[in-house]
């Protein structure tokens, strides 16, 4: 990647990278950067699977540590005519929990922002 693209220079295409973490030790380090959401059962445990995503404006992924992100949610087919689509901007420090097996979703990083994301699953 060029330095200009990495710096989000005008005219450069925004970047987006992501990977799954397969290293248990690295996963434990990543878990230090977020807490289990308070509304999950005390029995819920973090599954040893995590992802890391980084990107510039126009792209996005799930939980993020830094940057603002727009989430667009569309209801599942069985609720399509009764439920309305939702759009929300998640600010730094906020969390949104979405069952992505039920709700269709898109995420977008806002212009001028860079997003750093850690995704995780709980049982």
PDB file of C-alpha atoms in Angstrom:
ATOM      1  CA  UNK A   1       0.000   0.000   0.000  1.00  0.00           C
ATOM      2  CA  UNK A   2       1.313   3.438  -0.852  1.00  0.00           C
ATOM      3  CA  UNK A   3       2.044   5.966   1.882  1.00  0.00           C
ATOM      4  CA  UNK A   4      -0.524   8.299   0.317  1.00  0.00           C
ATOM      5  CA  UNK A   5      -3.232   5.643   0.525  1.00  0.00           C
ATOM      6  CA  UNK A   6      -2.304   4.750   4.120  1.00  0.00           C
ATOM      7  CA  UNK A   7      -2.619   8.448   5.044  1.00  0.00           C
ATOM      8  CA  UNK A   8      -6.023   8.689   3.303  1.00  0.00           C
ATOM      9  CA  UNK A   9      -4.718  11.361   0.933  1.00  0.00           C
ATOM     10  CA  UNK A  10      -7.331  13.038  -1.319  1.00  0.00           C
ATOM     11  CA  UNK A  11      -8.053  10.960  -4.407  1.00  0.00           C
ATOM     12  CA  UNK A  12      -6.732   7.728  -2.883  1.00  0.00           C
ATOM     13  CA  UNK A  13      -9.059   4.761  -2.478  1.00  0.00           C
ATOM     14  CA  UNK A  14      -9.841   4.016   1.214  1.00  0.00           C
ATOM     15  CA  UNK A  15      -8.291   0.822   2.556  1.00  0.00           C
ATOM     16  CA  UNK A  16      -9.835  -1.943   4.625  1.00  0.00           C
ATOM     17  CA  UNK A  17      -8.087  -5.016   6.038  1.00  0.00           C
ATOM     18  CA  UNK A  18      -9.237  -7.758   8.374  1.00  0.00           C
ATOM     19  CA  UNK A  19      -8.097 -11.103   9.652  1.00  0.00           C
ATOM     20  CA  UNK A  20      -9.084 -13.827  12.069  1.00  0.00           C
ATOM     21  CA  UNK A  21      -6.845 -14.423  15.049  1.00  0.00           C
ATOM     22  CA  UNK A  22      -5.873 -18.064  15.583  1.00  0.00           C
ATOM     23  CA  UNK A  23      -3.334 -17.515  18.372  1.00  0.00           C
ATOM     24  CA  UNK A  24      -4.643 -18.059  21.926  1.00  0.00           C
ATOM     25  CA  UNK A  25      -2.061 -15.746  23.512  1.00  0.00           C
ATOM     26  CA  UNK A  26      -2.857 -12.947  21.064  1.00  0.00           C
ATOM     27  CA  UNK A  27      -6.571 -13.475  21.766  1.00  0.00           C
ATOM     28  CA  UNK A  28      -5.986 -12.985  25.501  1.00  0.00           C
ATOM     29  CA  UNK A  29      -4.129  -9.749  24.788  1.00  0.00           C
ATOM     30  CA  UNK A  30      -6.980  -8.493  22.573  1.00  0.00           C
ATOM     31  CA  UNK A  31      -9.506  -9.267  25.340  1.00  0.00           C
ATOM     32  CA  UNK A  32      -7.777  -6.672  27.531  1.00  0.00           C
ATOM     33  CA  UNK A  33      -9.098  -3.938  25.222  1.00  0.00           C
ATOM     34  CA  UNK A  34     -12.792  -4.562  25.816  1.00  0.00           C
ATOM     35  CA  UNK A  35     -15.105  -5.865  28.512  1.00  0.00           C
ATOM     36  CA  UNK A  36     -17.932  -8.339  28.328  1.00  0.00           C
ATOM     37  CA  UNK A  37     -21.135  -6.322  27.822  1.00  0.00           C
ATOM     38  CA  UNK A  38     -22.935  -5.892  31.157  1.00  0.00           C
ATOM     39  CA  UNK A  39     -26.211  -7.282  29.813  1.00  0.00           C
ATOM     40  CA  UNK A  40     -24.792 -10.724  28.965  1.00  0.00           C
ATOM     41  CA  UNK A  41     -25.327 -13.543  31.424  1.00  0.00           C
ATOM     42  CA  UNK A  42     -22.630 -13.980  34.047  1.00  0.00           C
ATOM     43  CA  UNK A  43     -22.257 -17.486  32.597  1.00  0.00           C
ATOM     44  CA  UNK A  44     -21.452 -16.174  29.101  1.00  0.00           C
ATOM     45  CA  UNK A  45     -17.844 -16.799  28.227  1.00  0.00           C
ATOM     46  CA  UNK A  46     -15.699 -15.270  25.537  1.00  0.00           C
ATOM     47  CA  UNK A  47     -15.051 -17.841  22.828  1.00  0.00           C
ATOM     48  CA  UNK A  48     -11.378 -18.031  21.891  1.00  0.00           C
ATOM     49  CA  UNK A  49     -12.037 -16.506  18.482  1.00  0.00           C
ATOM     50  CA  UNK A  50     -11.457 -12.916  17.563  1.00  0.00           C
ATOM     51  CA  UNK A  51     -11.014 -10.740  14.517  1.00  0.00           C
ATOM     52  CA  UNK A  52      -9.156  -7.526  13.830  1.00  0.00           C
ATOM     53  CA  UNK A  53     -10.288  -4.995  11.216  1.00  0.00           C
ATOM     54  CA  UNK A  54      -8.827  -1.631  10.244  1.00  0.00           C
ATOM     55  CA  UNK A  55     -10.076   0.711   7.598  1.00  0.00           C
ATOM     56  CA  UNK A  56     -10.617   4.177   6.278  1.00  0.00           C
ATOM     57  CA  UNK A  57     -13.818   6.014   5.343  1.00  0.00           C
ATOM     58  CA  UNK A  58     -16.486   4.071   3.505  1.00  0.00           C
ATOM     59  CA  UNK A  59     -15.870   0.614   4.962  1.00  0.00           C
ATOM     60  CA  UNK A  60     -16.506  -0.954   8.321  1.00  0.00           C
ATOM     61  CA  UNK A  61     -16.850  -3.962  10.533  1.00  0.00           C
ATOM     62  CA  UNK A  62     -18.327  -4.958  13.879  1.00  0.00           C
ATOM     63  CA  UNK A  63     -17.163  -3.792  17.324  1.00  0.00           C
ATOM     64  CA  UNK A  64     -14.716  -0.920  17.187  1.00  0.00           C
ATOM     65  CA  UNK A  65     -12.289   0.638  19.634  1.00  0.00           C
ATOM     66  CA  UNK A  66     -11.710   3.951  17.921  1.00  0.00           C
ATOM     67  CA  UNK A  67     -13.514   6.004  15.298  1.00  0.00           C
ATOM     68  CA  UNK A  68     -17.161   6.593  14.453  1.00  0.00           C
ATOM     69  CA  UNK A  69     -19.191   4.120  12.441  1.00  0.00           C
ATOM     70  CA  UNK A  70     -22.647   4.090  10.860  1.00  0.00           C
ATOM     71  CA  UNK A  71     -24.632   0.868  11.162  1.00  0.00           C
ATOM     72  CA  UNK A  72     -27.514   0.124   8.801  1.00  0.00           C
ATOM     73  CA  UNK A  73     -29.724  -2.750   9.910  1.00  0.00           C
ATOM     74  CA  UNK A  74     -32.448  -4.429   7.849  1.00  0.00           C
ATOM     75  CA  UNK A  75     -34.955  -6.801   9.440  1.00  0.00           C
ATOM     76  CA  UNK A  76     -35.003 -10.522   8.681  1.00  0.00           C
ATOM     77  CA  UNK A  77     -37.409 -11.735   5.976  1.00  0.00           C
ATOM     78  CA  UNK A  78     -40.114 -12.848   8.423  1.00  0.00           C
ATOM     79  CA  UNK A  79     -40.310  -9.297   9.801  1.00  0.00           C
ATOM     80  CA  UNK A  80     -39.655  -7.398   6.574  1.00  0.00           C
ATOM     81  CA  UNK A  81     -43.127  -5.819   6.260  1.00  0.00           C
ATOM     82  CA  UNK A  82     -43.660  -5.041   9.951  1.00  0.00           C
ATOM     83  CA  UNK A  83     -40.193  -3.959  11.076  1.00  0.00           C
ATOM     84  CA  UNK A  84     -38.445  -0.845   9.822  1.00  0.00           C
ATOM     85  CA  UNK A  85     -34.784  -0.627   8.832  1.00  0.00           C
ATOM     86  CA  UNK A  86     -32.589   1.162  11.376  1.00  0.00           C
ATOM     87  CA  UNK A  87     -29.567   3.415  11.009  1.00  0.00           C
ATOM     88  CA  UNK A  88     -27.421   4.481  13.948  1.00  0.00           C
ATOM     89  CA  UNK A  89     -24.046   6.165  14.382  1.00  0.00           C
ATOM     90  CA  UNK A  90     -21.870   4.474  16.992  1.00  0.00           C
ATOM     91  CA  UNK A  91     -19.494   6.883  18.720  1.00  0.00           C
ATOM     92  CA  UNK A  92     -16.147   6.021  20.364  1.00  0.00           C
ATOM     93  CA  UNK A  93     -16.761   4.137  23.606  1.00  0.00           C
ATOM     94  CA  UNK A  94     -20.264   3.007  22.619  1.00  0.00           C
ATOM     95  CA  UNK A  95     -21.252  -0.558  21.781  1.00  0.00           C
ATOM     96  CA  UNK A  96     -23.937  -2.045  19.582  1.00  0.00           C
ATOM     97  CA  UNK A  97     -24.824  -5.717  19.790  1.00  0.00           C
ATOM     98  CA  UNK A  98     -26.425  -7.264  16.720  1.00  0.00           C
ATOM     99  CA  UNK A  99     -27.382 -10.856  16.071  1.00  0.00           C
ATOM    100  CA  UNK A 100     -25.975 -10.965  12.551  1.00  0.00           C
ATOM    101  CA  UNK A 101     -27.646 -14.342  12.027  1.00  0.00           C
ATOM    102  CA  UNK A 102     -31.005 -12.534  12.137  1.00  0.00           C
ATOM    103  CA  UNK A 103     -30.456  -8.941  11.026  1.00  0.00           C
ATOM    104  CA  UNK A 104     -28.863  -7.930   7.741  1.00  0.00           C
ATOM    105  CA  UNK A 105     -26.294  -5.219   8.304  1.00  0.00           C
ATOM    106  CA  UNK A 106     -23.854  -2.821   6.681  1.00  0.00           C
ATOM    107  CA  UNK A 107     -21.274  -0.659   8.391  1.00  0.00           C
ATOM    108  CA  UNK A 108     -19.590   2.472   7.111  1.00  0.00           C
ATOM    109  CA  UNK A 109     -16.708   4.463   8.539  1.00  0.00           C
ATOM    110  CA  UNK A 110     -17.426   8.178   8.279  1.00  0.00           C
ATOM    111  CA  UNK A 111     -15.276  10.566   6.204  1.00  0.00           C
ATOM    112  CA  UNK A 112     -12.144  11.681   8.029  1.00  0.00           C
ATOM    113  CA  UNK A 113     -12.235   8.708  10.397  1.00  0.00           C
ATOM    114  CA  UNK A 114     -10.136   5.563  10.707  1.00  0.00           C
ATOM    115  CA  UNK A 115     -11.721   2.636  12.513  1.00  0.00           C
ATOM    116  CA  UNK A 116      -9.902   0.021  14.573  1.00  0.00           C
ATOM    117  CA  UNK A 117     -12.138  -2.939  15.354  1.00  0.00           C
ATOM    118  CA  UNK A 118     -11.947  -6.078  17.464  1.00  0.00           C
ATOM    119  CA  UNK A 119     -14.715  -8.593  16.896  1.00  0.00           C
ATOM    120  CA  UNK A 120     -15.457 -11.346  19.380  1.00  0.00           C
ATOM    121  CA  UNK A 121     -18.074 -13.968  20.144  1.00  0.00           C
ATOM    122  CA  UNK A 122     -19.602 -15.018  23.448  1.00  0.00           C
ATOM    123  CA  UNK A 123     -21.370 -18.334  24.017  1.00  0.00           C
TER     124      UNK A 123
END
